[in-house]
Amino acid sequence: MESHDMRETAARALSLLDLTNLKDDCTPEAIEALCARAHTAFGSTAAICIWPRFVAQARALLGQGSAVRIATVVNFPSGDLDIDTVVAETRQAVADGADDIDLVIPYRALMQGDEAAVTAMVAAVREACPAPLVLKTILETGELKDVSLIRRASELAIAAGADFIKTSTGKVAVNATLEAADIMLQAIRDSRGKVGFKPAGGISTVAEAALYLRLADTIMGEDWVMPSTFRFGASGLLDDVLGILSGAKPLAQASGY
């Protein structure tokens, strides 16, 4: 990749980034640092993605109407909670100031053939976070594994009202893969709806991000990717982005192709 293209891709990735801290030992101090890091000399990330217990703190730090959105997670990471509990989690997060809700679908139920569980969960959470709130559904593709199951999970989530479909929690052995991205992007294309895509978990370099962007450009068209249709869920990617944009990282080292 040419140095100009690498910088362009880094800038693009920055604008699409949901800067994430979902560590089990996350602290209020870490959230303060995350909010500060979301604003860079080269522009802001699209969002931060944090545990629900930190949403009110982040909203106070970022302020109302911030350019950086606040995403939080529900039914996370197991996907096993009952609908009433997840709806209550969602309503509390919205009251605390969340802009985006990242919902883990009941993927284990789906693996056992219970499609209705997915539809019911997504529809209930959709009702609890009406537009303009953004609902992203986490399919946990590394656990679903099967191509037809990933495709079906995508279709069910989209039909039940998801604004985005997202690959992974980042908490299992296999997270975002290009294979899963390909299946999910094709499901979005075939739905003909305004639905976004979020690969999450394990994307830590601009070179890796470029592969997902190229795939999305190929399947969806080169004018499709923007923050309203595409996000990266990542914690380490920002370091590589800033290294490239600041010139601190040699581009020959960064290109990794």
PDB file of C-alpha atoms in Angstrom, residues 28-207:
ATOM      1  CA  PRO A  28     -13.739   5.377  36.151  1.00  0.00           C
ATOM      2  CA  GLU A  29     -10.165   6.610  35.607  1.00  0.00           C
ATOM      3  CA  ALA A  30      -9.892   4.437  32.503  1.00  0.00           C
ATOM      4  CA  ILE A  31     -13.157   5.891  31.171  1.00  0.00           C
ATOM      5  CA  GLU A  32     -11.829   9.405  31.714  1.00  0.00           C
ATOM      6  CA  ALA A  33      -8.727   8.488  29.707  1.00  0.00           C
ATOM      7  CA  LEU A  34     -10.851   6.845  26.984  1.00  0.00           C
ATOM      8  CA  CYS A  35     -13.023   9.953  26.569  1.00  0.00           C
ATOM      9  CA  ALA A  36      -9.890  12.091  26.273  1.00  0.00           C
ATOM     10  CA  ARG A  37      -8.321   9.727  23.704  1.00  0.00           C
ATOM     11  CA  ALA A  38     -11.463   9.831  21.546  1.00  0.00           C
ATOM     12  CA  HIS A  39     -10.562  13.425  20.588  1.00  0.00           C
ATOM     13  CA  THR A  40      -7.295  13.449  18.639  1.00  0.00           C
ATOM     14  CA  ALA A  41      -5.246  16.018  16.768  1.00  0.00           C
ATOM     15  CA  PHE A  42      -6.490  14.384  13.555  1.00  0.00           C
ATOM     16  CA  GLY A  43     -10.196  14.313  14.410  1.00  0.00           C
ATOM     17  CA  SER A  44     -12.511  12.368  16.682  1.00  0.00           C
ATOM     18  CA  THR A  45     -13.481   8.728  16.773  1.00  0.00           C
ATOM     19  CA  ALA A  46     -17.078   7.910  15.857  1.00  0.00           C
ATOM     20  CA  ALA A  47     -17.848   6.680  19.363  1.00  0.00           C
ATOM     21  CA  ILE A  48     -16.596   5.115  22.542  1.00  0.00           C
ATOM     22  CA  CYS A  49     -17.947   1.685  23.534  1.00  0.00           C
ATOM     23  CA  ILE A  50     -18.122   1.017  27.278  1.00  0.00           C
ATOM     24  CA  TRP A  51     -19.859  -0.952  30.030  1.00  0.00           C
ATOM     25  CA  PRO A  52     -23.321   0.388  30.968  1.00  0.00           C
ATOM     26  CA  ARG A  53     -22.181   1.351  34.464  1.00  0.00           C
ATOM     27  CA  PHE A  54     -19.928   4.053  32.992  1.00  0.00           C
ATOM     28  CA  VAL A  55     -22.408   5.669  30.565  1.00  0.00           C
ATOM     29  CA  ALA A  56     -23.515   8.464  32.907  1.00  0.00           C
ATOM     30  CA  GLN A  57     -19.886   9.327  33.692  1.00  0.00           C
ATOM     31  CA  ALA A  58     -18.976   9.405  29.997  1.00  0.00           C
ATOM     32  CA  ARG A  59     -21.962  11.590  29.172  1.00  0.00           C
ATOM     33  CA  ALA A  60     -20.905  14.084  31.848  1.00  0.00           C
ATOM     34  CA  LEU A  61     -17.353  14.110  30.480  1.00  0.00           C
ATOM     35  CA  LEU A  62     -18.257  14.380  26.788  1.00  0.00           C
ATOM     36  CA  GLY A  63     -21.255  16.671  27.224  1.00  0.00           C
ATOM     37  CA  GLN A  64     -24.586  16.720  25.416  1.00  0.00           C
ATOM     38  CA  GLY A  65     -24.397  16.786  21.627  1.00  0.00           C
ATOM     39  CA  SER A  66     -20.810  15.522  21.588  1.00  0.00           C
ATOM     40  CA  ALA A  67     -19.323  14.573  18.218  1.00  0.00           C
ATOM     41  CA  VAL A  68     -18.241  11.344  19.918  1.00  0.00           C
ATOM     42  CA  ARG A  69     -21.178   9.005  20.425  1.00  0.00           C
ATOM     43  CA  ILE A  70     -21.536   6.782  23.486  1.00  0.00           C
ATOM     44  CA  ALA A  71     -22.134   3.113  22.733  1.00  0.00           C
ATOM     45  CA  THR A  72     -22.787   0.564  25.430  1.00  0.00           C
ATOM     46  CA  VAL A  73     -23.459  -3.170  25.596  1.00  0.00           C
ATOM     47  CA  VAL A  74     -26.466  -5.170  26.810  1.00  0.00           C
ATOM     48  CA  ASN A  75     -26.977  -8.924  27.226  1.00  0.00           C
ATOM     49  CA  PHE A  76     -23.178  -8.884  27.179  1.00  0.00           C
ATOM     50  CA  PRO A  77     -21.175 -10.970  26.719  1.00  0.00           C
ATOM     51  CA  SER A  78     -23.149 -14.198  27.251  1.00  0.00           C
ATOM     52  CA  GLY A  79     -26.283 -13.463  25.254  1.00  0.00           C
ATOM     53  CA  ASP A  80     -28.157 -15.547  27.836  1.00  0.00           C
ATOM     54  CA  LEU A  81     -30.165 -13.006  29.863  1.00  0.00           C
ATOM     55  CA  ASP A  82     -33.964 -12.909  29.715  1.00  0.00           C
ATOM     56  CA  ILE A  83     -35.737 -10.245  27.681  1.00  0.00           C
ATOM     57  CA  ASP A  84     -37.085  -8.271  30.660  1.00  0.00           C
ATOM     58  CA  THR A  85     -33.590  -7.942  32.144  1.00  0.00           C
ATOM     59  CA  VAL A  86     -32.091  -6.822  28.830  1.00  0.00           C
ATOM     60  CA  VAL A  87     -34.870  -4.302  28.207  1.00  0.00           C
ATOM     61  CA  ALA A  88     -34.294  -2.865  31.705  1.00  0.00           C
ATOM     62  CA  GLU A  89     -30.540  -2.646  30.991  1.00  0.00           C
ATOM     63  CA  THR A  90     -31.295  -0.871  27.728  1.00  0.00           C
ATOM     64  CA  ARG A  91     -33.711   1.643  29.240  1.00  0.00           C
ATOM     65  CA  GLN A  92     -31.242   2.499  32.000  1.00  0.00           C
ATOM     66  CA  ALA A  93     -28.424   2.991  29.473  1.00  0.00           C
ATOM     67  CA  VAL A  94     -30.618   5.279  27.379  1.00  0.00           C
ATOM     68  CA  ALA A  95     -31.622   7.268  30.476  1.00  0.00           C
ATOM     69  CA  ASP A  96     -27.929   7.609  31.375  1.00  0.00           C
ATOM     70  CA  GLY A  97     -27.145   9.089  27.967  1.00  0.00           C
ATOM     71  CA  ALA A  98     -26.201   6.256  25.594  1.00  0.00           C
ATOM     72  CA  ASP A  99     -26.507   6.919  21.851  1.00  0.00           C
ATOM     73  CA  ASP A 100     -25.853   3.375  20.609  1.00  0.00           C
ATOM     74  CA  ILE A 101     -26.935   0.047  22.116  1.00  0.00           C
ATOM     75  CA  ASP A 102     -24.807  -2.989  21.184  1.00  0.00           C
ATOM     76  CA  LEU A 103     -26.978  -6.032  21.934  1.00  0.00           C
ATOM     77  CA  VAL A 104     -25.700  -9.615  22.033  1.00  0.00           C
ATOM     78  CA  ILE A 105     -28.345 -11.796  20.403  1.00  0.00           C
ATOM     79  CA  PRO A 106     -29.241 -15.104  22.123  1.00  0.00           C
ATOM     80  CA  TYR A 107     -26.840 -16.902  19.819  1.00  0.00           C
ATOM     81  CA  ARG A 108     -26.792 -20.145  21.790  1.00  0.00           C
ATOM     82  CA  ALA A 109     -30.569 -20.395  21.428  1.00  0.00           C
ATOM     83  CA  LEU A 110     -30.168 -19.838  17.694  1.00  0.00           C
ATOM     84  CA  MET A 111     -27.576 -22.611  17.519  1.00  0.00           C
ATOM     85  CA  GLN A 112     -30.226 -24.905  19.015  1.00  0.00           C
ATOM     86  CA  GLY A 113     -32.718 -23.899  16.328  1.00  0.00           C
ATOM     87  CA  ASP A 114     -34.678 -21.212  18.216  1.00  0.00           C
ATOM     88  CA  GLU A 115     -34.952 -18.406  15.676  1.00  0.00           C
ATOM     89  CA  ALA A 116     -37.900 -16.863  17.532  1.00  0.00           C
ATOM     90  CA  ALA A 117     -35.655 -16.080  20.519  1.00  0.00           C
ATOM     91  CA  VAL A 118     -33.491 -13.844  18.332  1.00  0.00           C
ATOM     92  CA  THR A 119     -36.473 -12.073  16.782  1.00  0.00           C
ATOM     93  CA  ALA A 120     -38.132 -11.484  20.154  1.00  0.00           C
ATOM     94  CA  MET A 121     -34.965 -10.138  21.801  1.00  0.00           C
ATOM     95  CA  VAL A 122     -34.025  -7.770  18.987  1.00  0.00           C
ATOM     96  CA  ALA A 123     -37.593  -6.485  18.606  1.00  0.00           C
ATOM     97  CA  ALA A 124     -37.947  -5.842  22.359  1.00  0.00           C
ATOM     98  CA  VAL A 125     -34.659  -3.944  22.596  1.00  0.00           C
ATOM     99  CA  ARG A 126     -35.504  -2.023  19.424  1.00  0.00           C
ATOM    100  CA  GLU A 127     -38.700  -0.846  21.105  1.00  0.00           C
ATOM    101  CA  ALA A 128     -36.709   0.210  24.184  1.00  0.00           C
ATOM    102  CA  CYS A 129     -34.302   2.321  22.097  1.00  0.00           C
ATOM    103  CA  PRO A 130     -36.308   3.991  19.319  1.00  0.00           C
ATOM    104  CA  ALA A 131     -34.628   6.037  16.593  1.00  0.00           C
ATOM    105  CA  PRO A 132     -32.489   8.146  16.540  1.00  0.00           C
ATOM    106  CA  LEU A 133     -30.812   5.756  18.991  1.00  0.00           C
ATOM    107  CA  VAL A 134     -28.742   3.209  17.070  1.00  0.00           C
ATOM    108  CA  LEU A 135     -29.207  -0.515  17.717  1.00  0.00           C
ATOM    109  CA  LYS A 136     -26.279  -2.759  16.842  1.00  0.00           C
ATOM    110  CA  THR A 137     -26.755  -6.512  17.184  1.00  0.00           C
ATOM    111  CA  ILE A 138     -23.761  -8.700  18.045  1.00  0.00           C
ATOM    112  CA  LEU A 139     -24.059 -12.093  16.347  1.00  0.00           C
ATOM    113  CA  GLU A 140     -20.963 -13.728  17.940  1.00  0.00           C
ATOM    114  CA  THR A 141     -19.972 -15.196  14.586  1.00  0.00           C
ATOM    115  CA  GLY A 142     -16.930 -17.028  15.954  1.00  0.00           C
ATOM    116  CA  GLU A 143     -19.287 -19.182  18.012  1.00  0.00           C
ATOM    117  CA  LEU A 144     -21.947 -19.564  15.307  1.00  0.00           C
ATOM    118  CA  LYS A 145     -19.174 -20.708  12.923  1.00  0.00           C
ATOM    119  CA  ASP A 146     -21.495 -22.144  10.259  1.00  0.00           C
ATOM    120  CA  VAL A 147     -21.930 -20.010   7.120  1.00  0.00           C
ATOM    121  CA  SER A 148     -25.672 -20.591   6.920  1.00  0.00           C
ATOM    122  CA  LEU A 149     -26.129 -19.812  10.626  1.00  0.00           C
ATOM    123  CA  ILE A 150     -24.208 -16.522  10.332  1.00  0.00           C
ATOM    124  CA  ARG A 151     -26.316 -15.637   7.316  1.00  0.00           C
ATOM    125  CA  ARG A 152     -29.541 -16.525   9.134  1.00  0.00           C
ATOM    126  CA  ALA A 153     -28.561 -14.574  12.262  1.00  0.00           C
ATOM    127  CA  SER A 154     -27.890 -11.549  10.041  1.00  0.00           C
ATOM    128  CA  GLU A 155     -31.281 -11.873   8.340  1.00  0.00           C
ATOM    129  CA  LEU A 156     -33.181 -12.291  11.614  1.00  0.00           C
ATOM    130  CA  ALA A 157     -31.493  -9.288  13.253  1.00  0.00           C
ATOM    131  CA  ILE A 158     -32.093  -7.070  10.233  1.00  0.00           C
ATOM    132  CA  ALA A 159     -35.750  -8.129   9.960  1.00  0.00           C
ATOM    133  CA  ALA A 160     -36.330  -7.396  13.665  1.00  0.00           C
ATOM    134  CA  GLY A 161     -35.095  -3.818  13.357  1.00  0.00           C
ATOM    135  CA  ALA A 162     -31.310  -3.745  13.869  1.00  0.00           C
ATOM    136  CA  ASP A 163     -29.510  -0.666  12.533  1.00  0.00           C
ATOM    137  CA  PHE A 164     -26.182  -2.544  12.438  1.00  0.00           C
ATOM    138  CA  ILE A 165     -25.030  -6.127  12.568  1.00  0.00           C
ATOM    139  CA  LYS A 166     -21.772  -6.658  14.448  1.00  0.00           C
ATOM    140  CA  THR A 167     -19.505  -9.683  14.381  1.00  0.00           C
ATOM    141  CA  SER A 168     -18.343 -10.253  17.924  1.00  0.00           C
ATOM    142  CA  THR A 169     -18.074  -9.403  21.608  1.00  0.00           C
ATOM    143  CA  GLY A 170     -14.286  -9.705  21.612  1.00  0.00           C
ATOM    144  CA  LYS A 171     -14.708 -12.098  24.553  1.00  0.00           C
ATOM    145  CA  VAL A 172     -14.512 -15.441  22.733  1.00  0.00           C
ATOM    146  CA  ALA A 173     -11.735 -17.353  20.967  1.00  0.00           C
ATOM    147  CA  VAL A 174     -12.618 -16.247  17.414  1.00  0.00           C
ATOM    148  CA  ASN A 175     -13.818 -12.699  16.843  1.00  0.00           C
ATOM    149  CA  ALA A 176     -13.954 -10.631  13.632  1.00  0.00           C
ATOM    150  CA  THR A 177     -12.940 -12.478  10.475  1.00  0.00           C
ATOM    151  CA  LEU A 178     -13.093 -11.496   6.821  1.00  0.00           C
ATOM    152  CA  GLU A 179     -15.121 -14.638   6.133  1.00  0.00           C
ATOM    153  CA  ALA A 180     -17.844 -13.576   8.579  1.00  0.00           C
ATOM    154  CA  ALA A 181     -17.698 -10.011   7.249  1.00  0.00           C
ATOM    155  CA  ASP A 182     -18.285 -11.280   3.712  1.00  0.00           C
ATOM    156  CA  ILE A 183     -21.399 -13.233   4.764  1.00  0.00           C
ATOM    157  CA  MET A 184     -22.799 -10.343   6.797  1.00  0.00           C
ATOM    158  CA  LEU A 185     -22.179  -7.676   4.156  1.00  0.00           C
ATOM    159  CA  GLN A 186     -23.889  -9.839   1.532  1.00  0.00           C
ATOM    160  CA  ALA A 187     -26.890 -10.206   3.869  1.00  0.00           C
ATOM    161  CA  ILE A 188     -27.019  -6.410   4.252  1.00  0.00           C
ATOM    162  CA  ARG A 189     -26.795  -5.923   0.491  1.00  0.00           C
ATOM    163  CA  ASP A 190     -29.519  -8.500  -0.182  1.00  0.00           C
ATOM    164  CA  SER A 191     -31.843  -6.948   2.442  1.00  0.00           C
ATOM    165  CA  ARG A 192     -31.850  -3.681   0.490  1.00  0.00           C
ATOM    166  CA  GLY A 193     -32.265  -1.906   3.822  1.00  0.00           C
ATOM    167  CA  LYS A 194     -30.235   0.870   5.428  1.00  0.00           C
ATOM    168  CA  VAL A 195     -28.266  -1.397   7.739  1.00  0.00           C
ATOM    169  CA  GLY A 196     -24.668  -0.944   8.875  1.00  0.00           C
ATOM    170  CA  PHE A 197     -21.838  -3.363   9.618  1.00  0.00           C
ATOM    171  CA  LYS A 198     -19.399  -3.462  12.547  1.00  0.00           C
ATOM    172  CA  PRO A 199     -16.444  -5.850  12.660  1.00  0.00           C
ATOM    173  CA  ALA A 200     -15.195  -6.072  16.254  1.00  0.00           C
ATOM    174  CA  GLY A 201     -12.487  -7.929  18.105  1.00  0.00           C
ATOM    175  CA  GLY A 202      -8.876  -8.371  17.077  1.00  0.00           C
ATOM    176  CA  ILE A 203      -8.525  -5.582  14.500  1.00  0.00           C
ATOM    177  CA  SER A 204      -5.466  -3.722  15.741  1.00  0.00           C
ATOM    178  CA  THR A 205      -3.683  -2.335  12.659  1.00  0.00           C
ATOM    179  CA  VAL A 206      -4.574  -0.047   9.779  1.00  0.00           C
ATOM    180  CA  ALA A 207      -3.411  -2.785   7.394  1.00  0.00           C
TER     181      ALA A 207
END
